[in-house]
Every structure is written in structure tokens, then in C-alpha cells.
XYZ file of C-alpha atoms in Angstrom:
728
model
C -33.410 -25.864 -27.961
C -34.117 -27.819 -24.787
C -32.877 -27.060 -21.302
C -29.124 -27.493 -20.747
C -27.889 -30.868 -19.586
C -26.371 -30.564 -16.106
C -22.894 -32.000 -16.345
C -20.293 -32.510 -13.585
C -18.518 -29.457 -14.989
C -21.643 -27.297 -14.547
C -22.095 -28.622 -11.012
C -18.473 -27.759 -10.213
C -18.886 -24.275 -11.692
C -21.715 -23.770 -9.201
C -19.404 -24.604 -6.302
C -21.036 -27.890 -5.332
C -18.990 -30.972 -4.570
C -19.975 -34.385 -5.862
C -21.322 -35.380 -2.460
C -23.321 -32.168 -2.184
C -24.851 -32.699 -5.603
C -25.763 -36.243 -4.595
C -27.480 -34.811 -1.519
C -29.447 -32.441 -3.760
C -30.543 -35.342 -5.959
C -31.717 -37.188 -2.865
C -33.715 -34.170 -1.648
C -35.395 -33.600 -5.001
C -35.767 -37.235 -5.988
C -34.744 -36.206 -9.508
C -32.265 -34.137 -11.486
C -32.568 -30.395 -10.814
C -33.062 -27.904 -13.585
C -30.642 -24.959 -13.912
C -32.755 -22.668 -11.738
C -32.914 -25.245 -8.963
C -29.184 -25.918 -9.254
C -28.491 -22.198 -9.011
C -30.685 -21.878 -5.928
C -29.009 -24.831 -4.211
C -25.586 -23.487 -5.164
C -26.315 -20.151 -3.518
C -28.007 -21.511 -0.400
C -25.266 -24.085 0.181
C -22.409 -21.703 -0.481
C -20.069 -21.069 2.418
C -21.235 -17.449 2.412
C -24.890 -18.351 3.024
C -24.786 -21.681 4.870
C -21.688 -21.402 7.128
C -21.193 -25.092 6.437
C -17.568 -25.169 7.632
C -18.011 -22.932 10.668
C -21.522 -23.448 12.011
C -20.557 -26.200 14.448
C -17.895 -23.994 15.998
C -20.008 -20.828 15.982
C -22.546 -22.698 18.109
C -19.998 -22.744 20.952
C -19.959 -18.940 21.300
C -21.924 -17.265 24.123
C -24.842 -15.335 22.665
C -27.142 -14.574 25.600
C -27.331 -12.005 28.373
C -30.196 -10.222 30.137
C -29.717 -7.224 27.829
C -29.669 -9.263 24.589
C -32.970 -8.954 22.730
C -31.933 -10.864 19.600
C -28.794 -12.892 19.055
C -27.378 -14.492 15.886
C -29.766 -15.769 13.239
C -31.536 -12.613 12.148
C -30.369 -9.766 9.940
C -28.570 -8.120 12.886
C -28.147 -8.439 16.636
C -30.224 -6.382 19.072
C -29.372 -5.256 22.607
C -31.375 -3.274 25.146
C -29.874 0.172 25.787
C -32.588 1.129 28.307
C -35.217 3.864 28.295
C -37.235 1.823 25.801
C -34.503 1.854 23.156
C -32.433 -0.872 21.506
C -29.192 -0.870 19.532
C -29.181 -2.971 16.368
C -25.791 -3.810 14.861
C -23.782 -6.178 12.702
C -20.518 -6.450 10.777
C -20.298 -8.041 7.306
C -17.560 -8.701 4.766
C -17.349 -7.582 1.164
C -13.828 -8.822 0.578
C -13.817 -10.510 -2.805
C -15.961 -7.868 -4.558
C -13.755 -5.092 -3.186
C -10.587 -6.698 -4.526
C -12.139 -7.093 -7.971
C -13.827 -3.663 -8.149
C -12.830 -1.630 -5.082
C -15.225 1.317 -5.353
C -18.442 -0.627 -5.935
C -17.326 -3.529 -3.759
C -16.821 -1.267 -0.755
C -19.851 0.909 -1.511
C -22.245 -2.018 -1.734
C -20.691 -3.488 1.407
C -21.819 -0.344 3.229
C -25.236 -0.455 1.573
C -25.764 -4.093 2.470
C -24.887 -3.724 6.128
C -27.126 -0.664 6.438
C -30.051 -2.681 5.061
C -29.365 -5.426 7.612
C -29.871 -2.813 10.318
C -32.926 -0.937 9.075
C -34.594 -4.204 8.079
C -34.854 -4.801 11.837
C -36.711 -1.510 12.327
C -33.743 0.639 13.362
C -32.637 3.988 11.996
C -28.910 3.659 11.233
C -26.799 6.120 13.220
C -23.221 5.056 12.464
C -20.961 3.062 10.159
C -17.486 1.699 10.894
C -15.100 -0.235 8.688
C -12.202 -2.640 9.263
C -9.857 -2.653 6.267
C -6.802 -4.775 5.471
C -4.625 -4.111 2.437
C -1.449 -5.647 1.064
C 2.037 -4.247 1.276
C 2.330 -0.534 0.435
C 4.991 -1.609 -2.067
C 2.591 -3.832 -3.992
C 1.611 -2.247 -7.328
C -2.151 -2.604 -6.703
C -2.314 -1.430 -3.094
C -2.615 2.310 -3.736
C -5.373 1.723 -6.304
C -7.260 -0.535 -3.906
C -6.970 1.875 -0.981
C -8.177 4.754 -3.117
C -11.139 2.825 -4.501
C -12.247 1.293 -1.206
C -12.031 4.564 0.745
C -13.866 6.392 -2.036
C -16.561 3.720 -2.136
C -17.134 3.803 1.625
C -17.238 7.596 1.659
C -19.316 7.855 -1.490
C -22.063 5.579 -0.190
C -22.075 6.634 3.457
C -21.817 10.353 2.734
C -24.599 10.250 0.144
C -27.052 8.324 2.282
C -26.288 10.602 5.214
C -24.999 8.094 7.801
C -21.801 9.116 9.626
C -18.711 6.929 9.292
C -17.316 7.258 12.800
C -14.475 4.766 13.176
C -12.667 1.634 12.137
C -9.155 0.433 11.431
C -6.786 0.059 8.476
C -3.779 -2.256 8.260
C -1.186 -3.192 5.662
C 0.513 -6.577 5.372
C 1.876 -8.576 2.408
C -0.464 -11.424 3.384
C -3.348 -9.363 1.934
C -1.639 -8.618 -1.394
C -3.960 -10.910 -3.332
C -7.054 -10.713 -1.143
C -7.905 -7.526 0.719
C -10.463 -7.405 3.533
C -13.307 -4.899 3.608
C -15.509 -5.415 6.678
C -18.342 -2.933 7.235
C -20.209 -2.466 10.514
C -23.454 -0.556 10.947
C -25.355 0.434 14.068
C -28.920 1.660 14.414
C -31.323 2.699 17.161
C -34.864 1.325 17.416
C -37.732 1.207 19.863
C -37.111 -1.933 21.885
C -40.724 -3.070 21.408
C -40.711 -2.457 17.643
C -38.112 -4.910 16.327
C -38.910 -6.580 12.985
C -37.936 -10.123 12.084
C -37.740 -12.320 8.986
C -40.186 -15.034 10.106
C -42.840 -15.320 7.418
C -46.252 -16.389 8.728
C -49.869 -16.348 7.627
C -50.892 -18.669 4.818
C -52.116 -16.576 1.906
C -50.337 -13.415 3.013
C -48.825 -11.331 0.238
C -45.106 -11.544 -0.551
C -44.041 -8.096 -1.672
C -40.967 -6.893 -3.546
C -39.892 -3.282 -2.884
C -36.998 -1.009 -3.810
C -34.923 -0.989 -6.985
C -35.453 -3.053 -10.081
C -33.587 -6.330 -10.566
C -30.715 -6.379 -13.044
C -28.019 -8.792 -14.074
C -25.348 -7.426 -11.723
C -24.070 -9.590 -8.902
C -25.194 -12.962 -10.267
C -23.149 -15.678 -8.514
C -21.951 -13.150 -5.936
C -22.468 -15.541 -3.004
C -20.766 -18.381 -4.853
C -17.848 -16.153 -5.840
C -17.483 -15.035 -2.215
C -17.126 -18.711 -1.244
C -14.182 -19.517 -3.511
C -10.494 -18.760 -3.598
C -8.953 -16.426 -6.158
C -6.564 -17.318 -8.929
C -5.045 -15.436 -11.826
C -8.439 -14.769 -13.459
C -9.873 -12.700 -10.596
C -10.523 -9.782 -12.946
C -12.866 -11.974 -14.991
C -15.196 -12.074 -11.988
C -15.970 -8.347 -12.281
C -19.569 -9.003 -13.514
C -20.314 -10.683 -10.168
C -19.820 -7.364 -8.341
C -22.977 -5.437 -7.534
C -23.540 -1.762 -8.340
C -24.890 0.470 -5.591
C -27.074 3.579 -5.547
C -27.032 5.328 -2.147
C -29.746 7.782 -3.118
C -32.175 4.931 -3.793
C -31.124 3.299 -0.519
C -31.989 6.521 1.323
C -35.486 6.407 -0.201
C -35.804 2.725 0.702
C -34.716 3.439 4.281
C -37.308 6.164 4.760
C -40.087 4.183 3.083
C -39.394 1.088 5.198
C -39.302 3.056 8.447
C -42.546 4.814 7.523
C -44.259 1.498 6.840
C -42.799 0.051 10.048
C -44.641 2.736 12.007
C -47.849 0.913 10.993
C -48.949 -2.674 11.645
C -48.622 -3.754 8.017
C -45.468 -5.887 8.154
C -45.445 -9.542 9.174
C -41.843 -10.226 8.130
C -39.110 -8.414 6.252
C -35.769 -9.483 4.802
C -33.024 -7.647 2.969
C -32.110 -9.072 -0.439
C -28.383 -9.454 0.211
C -26.171 -12.377 -0.755
C -28.021 -14.639 -3.221
C -30.691 -11.977 -3.658
C -34.281 -13.108 -4.018
C -33.223 -16.722 -3.459
C -31.944 -16.342 0.081
C -34.550 -13.806 1.176
C -37.468 -15.939 0.016
C -36.178 -19.270 1.300
C -34.924 -17.983 4.641
C -38.177 -16.145 5.401
C -40.210 -19.208 4.513
C -37.984 -21.573 6.488
C -38.049 -19.420 9.647
C -41.843 -19.339 9.484
C -42.323 -22.989 8.579
C -44.295 -22.134 5.435
C -44.059 -22.498 1.698
C -43.813 -19.680 -0.794
C -45.105 -19.331 -4.351
C -43.633 -16.600 -6.541
C -44.522 -15.402 -10.027
C -41.241 -14.112 -11.405
C -43.017 -12.346 -14.267
C -44.156 -9.829 -11.623
C -40.632 -9.003 -10.398
C -39.628 -5.487 -11.538
C -36.623 -5.839 -13.838
C -34.446 -3.219 -15.478
C -33.250 -5.415 -18.318
C -35.363 -7.112 -20.956
C -35.452 -10.856 -21.305
C -34.171 -11.815 -17.877
C -34.729 -15.498 -17.224
C -35.720 -17.150 -13.946
C -32.137 -18.091 -13.111
C -30.983 -14.482 -13.439
C -33.922 -13.060 -11.495
C -33.470 -15.434 -8.576
C -29.678 -15.075 -8.301
C -29.215 -11.404 -9.087
C -27.667 -9.440 -6.222
C -28.846 -6.058 -7.439
C -28.804 -3.635 -4.546
C -31.396 -1.639 -2.601
C -34.132 -4.306 -2.575
C -36.306 -5.805 0.165
C -38.742 -8.674 0.406
C -41.590 -8.466 2.888
C -44.714 -10.285 3.924
C -47.693 -8.026 4.603
C -50.792 -8.481 6.692
C -54.084 -9.015 4.838
C -55.599 -5.808 3.471
C -52.364 -3.832 4.043
C -51.165 -3.956 0.460
C -52.775 -0.750 -0.801
C -51.531 1.391 2.089
C -48.044 -0.068 1.765
C -47.989 0.547 -1.962
C -48.942 4.189 -1.468
C -45.940 4.684 0.826
C -43.440 3.134 -1.562
C -44.869 4.904 -4.613
C -44.644 8.196 -2.705
C -40.920 7.577 -2.254
C -40.520 6.730 -5.957
C -39.770 3.042 -5.421
C -40.988 -0.122 -7.091
C -43.666 -2.071 -5.256
C -44.964 -5.407 -6.512
C -46.935 -8.269 -5.002
C -44.970 -11.178 -6.474
C -46.398 -14.112 -4.548
C -48.159 -15.620 -1.537
C -47.288 -17.798 1.429
C -48.490 -21.391 1.131
C -48.845 -24.412 3.381
C -46.780 -26.665 1.092
C -43.344 -26.179 2.666
C -42.010 -25.697 -0.857
C -40.777 -22.805 -2.950
C -42.580 -22.855 -6.276
C -41.494 -20.426 -8.976
C -43.485 -19.578 -12.098
C -41.954 -17.772 -15.052
C -43.319 -17.368 -18.563
C -46.379 -19.393 -17.652
C -44.304 -22.432 -16.667
C -42.939 -23.873 -13.443
C -39.327 -22.717 -13.183
C -38.570 -24.449 -9.880
C -40.332 -26.606 -7.313
C -38.162 -27.498 -4.334
C -38.635 -28.088 -0.590
C -37.671 -25.139 1.581
C -36.252 -26.639 4.758
C -33.827 -29.140 3.219
C -32.183 -26.308 1.323
C -31.954 -24.074 4.397
C -31.822 -26.139 7.565
C -30.427 -29.342 6.066
C -27.587 -27.646 4.209
C -24.280 -29.518 4.416
C -22.404 -29.034 7.675
C -18.823 -30.129 8.043
C -16.454 -30.919 10.877
C -13.429 -30.339 8.740
C -10.077 -31.760 9.827
C -7.978 -29.223 11.654
C -4.527 -29.054 13.147
C -3.385 -26.570 15.781
C -0.897 -23.854 14.930
C 2.491 -24.835 16.392
C 3.650 -22.443 19.120
C 6.332 -20.060 17.876
C 9.727 -19.759 19.512
C 10.892 -16.396 20.800
C 13.670 -15.047 18.576
C 16.862 -13.705 20.028
C 16.416 -9.977 20.621
C 19.224 -7.475 21.083
C 18.034 -4.114 22.349
C 21.248 -2.812 23.867
C 22.098 0.595 22.474
C 18.691 1.068 20.850
C 17.906 4.764 20.354
C 14.479 4.718 21.973
C 13.083 7.967 20.604
C 14.393 7.250 17.114
C 12.557 3.930 17.352
C 9.391 5.771 18.416
C 9.651 8.193 15.505
C 10.122 5.313 13.102
C 7.086 3.467 14.457
C 4.826 6.519 14.477
C 5.730 7.265 10.860
C 5.474 3.693 9.560
C 2.423 2.251 7.736
C 1.027 0.430 10.766
C 0.799 3.371 13.184
C 0.810 6.394 10.861
C -2.200 8.681 11.117
C -5.283 7.571 9.193
C -6.477 11.181 8.864
C -6.210 10.910 5.053
C -8.903 8.234 5.250
C -11.359 9.567 7.777
C -11.328 13.112 6.494
C -13.004 11.734 3.359
C -15.901 10.484 5.457
C -18.677 12.658 6.793
C -18.490 11.695 10.447
C -20.648 14.573 11.726
C -23.797 14.192 9.612
C -26.955 13.736 11.776
C -25.303 15.881 14.466
C -24.941 13.168 17.115
C -21.285 12.175 16.759
C -19.689 13.077 20.088
C -16.240 11.460 19.771
C -14.861 11.496 16.235
C -12.468 9.073 14.523
C -8.969 8.865 15.953
C -9.667 7.802 19.542
C -10.084 4.462 21.287
C -13.766 4.256 20.374
C -16.259 6.479 18.596
C -19.139 7.813 20.685
C -22.558 8.644 19.225
C -25.339 10.362 21.170
C -28.644 8.527 21.504
C -30.644 11.240 19.799
C -32.363 13.693 22.078
C -30.749 12.318 25.251
C -27.610 12.775 27.344
C -26.663 9.120 26.844
C -24.540 7.553 24.126
C -23.165 4.407 22.558
C -19.461 3.689 22.096
C -18.312 1.760 19.024
C -15.057 0.128 17.981
C -13.539 -2.481 15.660
C -10.431 -4.394 16.688
C -8.184 -7.294 15.731
C -4.438 -7.988 15.719
C -3.948 -10.523 12.907
C -0.239 -11.104 13.587
C -1.167 -12.298 17.081
C -3.799 -14.636 15.598
C -1.309 -16.090 13.127
C 1.221 -16.793 15.880
C -1.327 -18.254 18.323
C -4.948 -18.307 17.113
C -6.494 -18.974 20.504
C -4.563 -16.202 22.224
C -5.182 -13.907 19.253
C -8.924 -14.531 19.472
C -8.888 -13.735 23.173
C -6.892 -10.557 22.545
C -9.191 -9.286 19.783
C -12.195 -9.456 22.112
C -10.248 -8.052 25.064
C -8.994 -5.087 23.062
C -12.481 -4.218 21.818
C -13.783 -4.452 25.402
C -10.862 -2.331 26.619
C -11.406 0.370 23.988
C -15.046 0.700 25.029
C -14.056 0.923 28.689
C -11.393 3.544 27.896
C -14.101 5.675 26.288
C -16.154 5.495 29.474
C -18.674 2.918 28.250
C -20.149 -0.241 29.721
C -19.453 -2.953 27.097
C -22.668 -4.744 26.093
C -22.063 -7.051 23.143
C -20.044 -7.682 20.032
C -20.416 -8.640 16.401
C -17.634 -10.590 14.721
C -16.349 -10.956 11.169
C -14.215 -14.091 10.909
C -11.919 -13.746 7.875
C -9.805 -16.805 7.043
C -8.340 -18.754 4.153
C -9.423 -22.114 2.720
C -11.074 -24.213 5.479
C -10.389 -27.381 3.503
C -6.735 -26.984 4.492
C -6.349 -28.388 8.031
C -3.896 -25.698 9.107
C -6.347 -22.947 8.084
C -9.245 -24.725 9.773
C -7.023 -24.953 12.842
C -6.665 -21.175 12.816
C -10.444 -20.740 12.620
C -11.094 -23.216 15.435
C -8.409 -21.697 17.654
C -9.649 -18.142 17.170
C -13.271 -19.098 17.865
C -12.203 -20.914 21.031
C -10.299 -17.823 22.172
C -13.178 -15.499 21.305
C -15.589 -17.651 23.284
C -13.326 -17.736 26.337
C -12.934 -13.958 26.329
C -16.648 -13.325 25.783
C -17.571 -15.512 28.740
C -14.943 -13.987 31.021
C -15.890 -10.408 30.127
C -19.681 -10.941 29.970
C -19.554 -9.691 26.390
C -21.810 -11.894 24.205
C -21.743 -12.326 20.428
C -25.067 -11.169 18.953
C -24.361 -11.159 15.220
C -21.585 -11.629 12.711
C -20.286 -13.040 9.488
C -17.803 -15.667 8.362
C -15.701 -15.045 5.267
C -13.624 -18.015 4.164
C -11.516 -18.875 1.114
C -9.656 -15.561 1.401
C -6.579 -16.608 -0.490
C -5.026 -16.398 -3.922
C -3.079 -19.157 -5.644
C -2.856 -21.058 -2.362
C -1.563 -18.119 -0.285
C -3.913 -17.302 2.579
C -4.476 -14.051 4.420
C -3.537 -13.756 8.072
C -6.337 -15.104 10.287
C -8.398 -11.977 10.945
C -11.347 -12.294 13.345
C -12.440 -8.648 13.358
C -14.436 -7.736 16.462
C -16.999 -4.930 16.434
C -17.869 -3.845 19.962
C -20.749 -1.767 21.335
C -21.004 -0.186 24.773
C -23.352 2.181 26.595
C -22.557 5.511 28.248
C -25.214 6.492 30.775
C -23.924 10.068 30.989
C -22.058 11.675 28.094
C -20.607 14.290 30.399
C -18.492 11.483 31.897
C -16.934 10.417 28.587
C -13.155 10.524 28.312
C -10.682 11.978 25.854
C -7.422 10.482 24.650
C -5.559 13.795 24.638
C -4.000 15.210 27.791
C -6.207 17.852 29.443
C -3.512 20.105 30.920
C 0.149 20.394 31.795
C 1.238 19.238 35.231
C -0.978 16.145 35.353
C 0.349 12.790 36.523
C 0.326 9.906 34.035
C -0.636 6.663 35.752
C -0.255 3.229 34.154
C -2.960 0.765 35.194
C -2.207 -2.926 34.696
C 1.005 -4.879 34.917
C 3.951 -4.403 32.561
C 6.244 -7.389 32.055
C 7.811 -6.069 28.845
C 6.507 -8.753 26.455
C 8.205 -8.192 23.087
C 6.946 -11.256 21.192
C 5.007 -10.207 18.051
C 5.581 -6.543 18.954
C 5.892 -3.752 16.440
C 9.323 -3.002 17.864
C 10.531 -6.434 16.788
C 8.822 -6.350 13.408
C 9.232 -2.774 12.237
C 12.371 -1.551 14.019
C 14.547 -4.524 14.917
C 13.281 -6.438 11.862
C 13.255 -9.747 13.747
C 9.517 -10.525 13.875
C 8.200 -13.541 15.653
C 7.667 -15.108 19.005
C 4.456 -15.717 20.907
C 1.889 -12.926 21.222
C 1.363 -11.359 24.637
C -0.766 -13.581 26.877
C -4.224 -12.359 27.831
C -5.081 -12.778 31.495
C -8.850 -12.501 31.270
C -9.385 -12.194 35.016
C -6.911 -9.311 35.159
C -8.458 -7.799 32.024
C -11.869 -7.729 33.664
C -10.563 -6.504 37.012
C -8.517 -3.707 35.460
C -11.358 -2.625 33.180
C -13.936 -2.524 35.954
C -11.584 -0.335 37.988
C -11.044 2.081 35.105
C -14.730 2.268 34.246
C -15.589 2.977 37.863
C -13.022 5.778 38.029
C -14.493 7.330 34.883
C -18.093 6.993 36.066
C -17.150 8.601 39.400
C -15.589 11.562 37.624
C -12.079 10.785 38.924
C -10.666 10.143 35.438
C -11.430 12.179 32.305
C -8.347 11.340 30.208
C -7.809 7.674 29.347
C -6.169 5.624 26.608
C -5.705 1.892 26.286
C -2.231 0.486 25.642
C -2.028 -1.726 22.572
C 0.160 -1.790 19.440
C 3.579 -0.325 20.151
C 3.286 -0.379 23.935
C 3.451 2.346 26.572
C 5.617 4.853 24.732
C 3.403 4.799 21.642
C 0.303 5.262 23.823
C 1.870 8.280 25.552
C 2.862 9.710 22.167
C -0.699 9.337 20.885
C -2.060 11.135 23.943
C 0.474 13.941 23.472
C -0.279 14.344 19.756
C -4.017 14.352 20.418
C -3.636 17.322 22.757
C -0.481 19.157 21.720
C 0.789 18.778 25.298
C 4.085 16.998 25.818
C 5.146 14.663 28.608
C 8.124 13.183 30.397
C 8.065 9.550 31.432
C 10.587 7.575 33.469
C 11.169 3.826 33.072
C 11.533 2.202 36.514
C 15.199 1.541 37.325
C 14.767 -2.225 37.624
C 13.343 -2.588 34.086
C 14.805 -3.024 30.611
C 13.754 0.303 29.040
C 13.071 -0.963 25.470
C 10.909 -3.828 26.749
C 9.134 -1.615 29.296
C 8.464 1.106 26.733
C 7.569 -1.028 23.687
C 6.321 -4.318 25.141
C 2.712 -5.083 24.231
C 1.439 -6.557 27.496
C -2.354 -6.672 27.609
C -4.974 -5.310 29.987
C -3.367 -1.885 30.407
C -4.602 1.708 30.421
C -2.999 5.109 30.803
C -4.835 7.845 32.680
C -3.748 11.439 33.274
C -5.018 13.157 36.429
C -4.214 16.221 38.496
C -4.124 14.135 41.687
C -3.093 10.482 41.358
C -3.938 9.513 44.940
C -7.597 8.511 44.347
C -6.554 6.403 41.355
C -3.751 4.650 43.239
C -5.938 4.082 46.311
C -8.758 2.587 44.235
C -6.296 0.369 42.362
C -4.774 -0.885 45.599
C -8.232 -1.670 46.976
C -9.079 -3.621 43.808
C -5.806 -5.521 43.630
C -4.876 -3.850 40.347
C -1.266 -2.853 39.570
C -0.979 0.923 39.116
C 1.967 3.301 39.165
C 2.790 6.870 38.148
C 5.093 6.849 35.128
C 5.426 10.529 34.264
C 3.990 14.014 34.052
C 2.434 16.075 31.275
C 3.806 19.389 30.014
C 6.039 21.082 27.474
C 6.240 20.703 23.729
C 8.281 17.505 23.598
C 8.123 13.874 24.606
C 10.965 13.026 26.973
C 12.138 9.650 28.266
C 14.226 10.258 31.366
C 17.827 9.397 30.675
C 17.203 8.797 26.970
C 16.577 12.251 25.498
C 13.540 13.894 23.953
C 11.741 14.440 20.655
C 9.641 17.483 19.842
C 5.951 16.979 19.254
C 6.319 18.913 16.011
C 8.835 16.387 14.697
C 6.764 13.471 15.931
C 3.604 14.909 14.366
C 5.336 15.400 11.022
C 6.397 11.753 10.983
C 2.962 10.594 12.100
C 0.912 12.645 9.654
C 3.139 12.512 6.571
C 3.202 8.855 5.632
C -0.346 8.339 4.355
C -0.635 11.441 2.137
C 2.832 10.748 0.750
C 1.933 7.135 0.018
C -1.321 8.049 -1.707
C 0.365 10.774 -3.768
C 2.457 8.070 -5.394
C 6.063 8.002 -6.546
């Protein structure tokens, strides 16, 4: 039987449009064979090529004096001083996690860890940003259970602490959940490894696990919408082995301590295809591979399967001449496969041999650098009108109890207690605060880490929502006492071929860029995940922001919980009582809508610099940013974190519900024994600041509106998640 005839149906099954296939024909000057079609399909998938977003991503600020490596490599790198660098990135594993939640989430963690240690860094922390459908949806509980188990199972086994993240529920994610994983590592700043293959004749080496048939078409599947047959895509989900990844991590870091490596690349999306072509393209070389030498775990694998498999825990590297034997000894010692499978060439082509025959012969750069790039039509999201809101007679503390015990704000303890967040012994601030803090090993310095996004804001006004996502990440780092350095972003959207969805993507990127420039907070890495929709119903636009900041002195870190009774609570930043898109409207008054709160980036920067200065000077040790739910929710979170109550008093000229529950941006709460230094510094900086209450007691009191015991509030806050997961 001869090779299969490539029909329009086969081309469509590979995710290529008619125009894209015509471009491939022009590049090759002939019809491709199935292996070449598969390679082009993977490299030109949305997941690998960013063909719908690349033009807009190019507008983001990516440079700063402390940025060592921006977007384009496996992960971003920033200088954290004293000869050290932080390496970090966030990636999506959305579609696989919906189809098979445990393995989808587990391999998402494994993949992002490889992105970090491929650069020469030892991973020190993992975070995750999760979005699930309505708690009432019949699949949600199963998906939550599987995803949380997968994250914990992989991270706990490999011994990397999961230190933070976020989890949301919304019906928009019923058919397409989001699982975004972020990893952070520490490296010597002068020992960063890149994926630029150089040196004609140098060995191309495969290391790690054997290649199987799992994950074939993973990148293509991740670049398509779902329909009713999503379950049939289960074979495209990879299977992870954290114990093998631990061996691979240690072997790679041991080899990196030598001068053996020229280039190294994780085999992630599209497996051997993307790693080989991207390394060759970055180095301006060709690559010749003998696929008969690739270690496989299944008999009879053909060239198509070997090249497109997304089996986990694998690396491709280029070694210096005469380094092969020493490198092999290291990998054999760790019980891993090691195989020289090819050489670099001067042809500018990828040539594959299998079974003694040429399986593919295609030019490298046209498939990588000349991939299709689109300026898709887009339309802006129309501005929403503010709904009529009636707050007269609202029982304020009943509303607080309802919010604190509802899915959006309820404690996530059920989740993070399944994660080992203390392994390695350097976690200083655990999950549950504004940002996690991890010690830079052996020092008194640390890094602060957070993930943030408010999708309902982005849906109402993408540009403002993009600005807010960045501002909140920056604010959470500041509230922890850190100097924000850089961010990584995971842009999760629906089908970009729909102009209204493309408009959301464009608006969010514009807002992100504006905020990054205003806050001196560059984008150094990230991921775009499109086609997140099922049967034409898209997710909320969700540009998840992963932020990293530096603490020069861990003794000056803050806590969210009140430190003592009798301290003054001071609100920093202006409160106008903006109720549009607030949780009060959505979850209590059940009249959601309106514009999101505006983000004044100049005020955001000014307020944050004031707060960070107060923390660094030792004036403030208790700090919490104000976000979802507004001032009263923030005070309640501080009280629950400490077990110390508080009484707060709305100013007489304000509308109490709006003042207490409005979600105005750029605000912080601090609790201090003496408010005078805070108020004086704020006045000198032109920052609004005012005392709003005092700590003490075992209840939360709103002057003139009653009180609620912390015990009752804690019961509401802690009960929802375990009750939900226990089932009906």
C-alpha cells in the first residue's frame, strides 16, 4: 500500500486552512507527505505560532535594566541581584484538563517546570490560576477534584512547593475550563541556557523518557474549539510521571554545571517537531535526525507518531564536540534514556530519516519564522450601561456574610491544603495572602509571587480589564512588601476568527501594555490560549497575570492579619464607591452589570510607591490590598487571618453600601499602632489616606449597622468549599 493521498479533508483535520495549505505547497514546491503535513500543522497551529496574536503581542513592553531575557525563549529571566536571576513563565493546559482533568493538570505543571529548568534554573515554586464552570454544573465537581489532584500529585511528587494562585467559578467556563500553571526558578545570572543551536556537526541529543503515542495532535487540539465530541479527544492528552521529571531535572542541572551544552529545549507542545525546528531556526542552521535512534516505548511507531508525540519528561539538546560521553554518563547515572539522534547541518533544512528512507525534507525557517500571521478583523466591546441599583435598607453585615460564604470569595483552604507548600523549606508566606513569598535560598532576601485577573471586568471593558489585571498583580506584590520586577501573562480567549472575540483580545492587550508602561512592569514571558469555547459559547476573556517581585529584606515583609488589638486601620487610596461589576451587585443584589472600576495608573503607581516605602522603612507591617468585594471584605479577610476583630465607621457623607462594597482600584489597608507617620507620608506624597477604624474584639462591627462575630463569619467562609466537594 502506498502513502496516503492528502485530501482537503485530511488537510482540514490537521487544522490548516486552504490558504495555509497553499502556502505550504509554495514553500515545498511540491505536495507534502503525511509527516511533513503533520509538522506544518503543529508548527502553524495557534498554540505554537501565535498567528492571531503575534502582531499585538509585539506592542507589549518587554525591556528594563533588570530584564536578562524577554519573550522568545522557554521562560523569562530577570536579575534579582547578588549574581542571581529569577526564571519564570505561565502556560495553559486548558483543553487537556477539560478532557482528562488529572493528567491534563499534572502535565501542565510538568511542562511549565521544564520550561524553567531548561533555562538552567532550579524551580522553587509553582502557582496555578484555575477557572471552572458553575458549581451547579454536573461536571464541575469532577473537574475541580481531578485538576486539584493532578496539580498536587505532580508538584508534591517532584518536590516543588505550590505556593499560590487563584480559583474562580463562572458559567462561562462550563464547557471549557482554564488551567494555567506558573513556575519560578532561581539560577546564576551568568549561567542561563538558551535554545539557539549552533556549531555545524554538533550532536543533537535526546534525553529523558521514551517516546510513546500519547499526546499526538496535542498542539493542534489546543488550537481548536470544542464540540460535543470532546471526550473523543482523550488520546491527545499526555500522561505525566513526576518521578522521572525529578530525575530529568537533577540530570540536566548536573550537566549544566559543565560546559557541555550548546543549546537545550524542552519537548513541549508538538514534541520533537517544535524542539528541533525552533532550535535550528534560532541558530540559523539545519538539522538531520535519524528517527530510528529515538528511544520509543511502543513497537512499530512511524515517523509521524515519533515527531508529533507529546510524551512528557523529554529534552532535546545540542552538545559541544567531545562532550557526548560525559553527558551520557550523567543521564545513565540518573536512569534516563540518552541517545545521539542527529547532527546540525549547514543546509537550513530539517531532514528526517526513518527505516532507511527520507521521511521528511523541509526548510526550517519558512515553517518557523514565515508561519502565517493574521491581522484578524476585530470590533470593540460596546461600553455597558450602569444598571439601576437600590441599596436602601440593605443589611450590610448579612451581605458580607453572604459574600464571604459564596463560591467567589469562600476560602480555598480545601485546595491548597492538598498541596505541599512547605517542601524545600524556603516558603515564607504561604497560600492565602496577597502574594506568596519564597526565600532566595541561603539568604535573607525573597521573591514575591502572585497570579491575578478579574474576567468579569475584562468582559465588560477589555481595555480597562487588562489594565486592572496588571495593576492588581503589581498591587499584591507591593502589599507583600516587594518591589515588582516583571510579569508573565496567559491570555485565554475564545475564537479569534469572531471579530467580537478578537476585539476582546486586542482591548486586553492594549490595557496590559498601558499598565506595564505606567508601572515599569515589563512582560518577559507568557502564553496565548485561543479557541476556548464550546459549541460557539466562549469563555470570559481571561488575561491571567503572573507577577514577580523582590524583597531585599525578609524581615520587612508584611502580613495580611492584624497584629494586635488597638491598632488603627488606615485606608490608602481614594474611595468613590464604584459598584459597577462589583460582587455586591452580582452576588447579593443580583443585578450584575455596569462598567468596571476605572484604573488611574498614575494614582496606582503613586499609592503603591508610598505603601512600599512605608513597608521598607518599617512603619507598616500589616497590609492588604482592596480588590473583590471592596473595603468591608478586605477588613473581614484581615480579621479572619488573625482572629482579631475590628470596628470600622463609614464617613457620614458617604453611601455606606457603596463605600463598603465598591471596588475602586489602587487601594490598600494598613493597620498600625500610630497612624500619624502613615498620614503624614501620604499627605506629602499627595495620596488620599484616612483612618477608617480600629482593631480589637471578636467581632466585625460597622458603626451604626451592627456586628457579626468572627466565629460566624469564619464558619460561612470556610464551609462552602468542603460542602461543595462533598456533594449532594
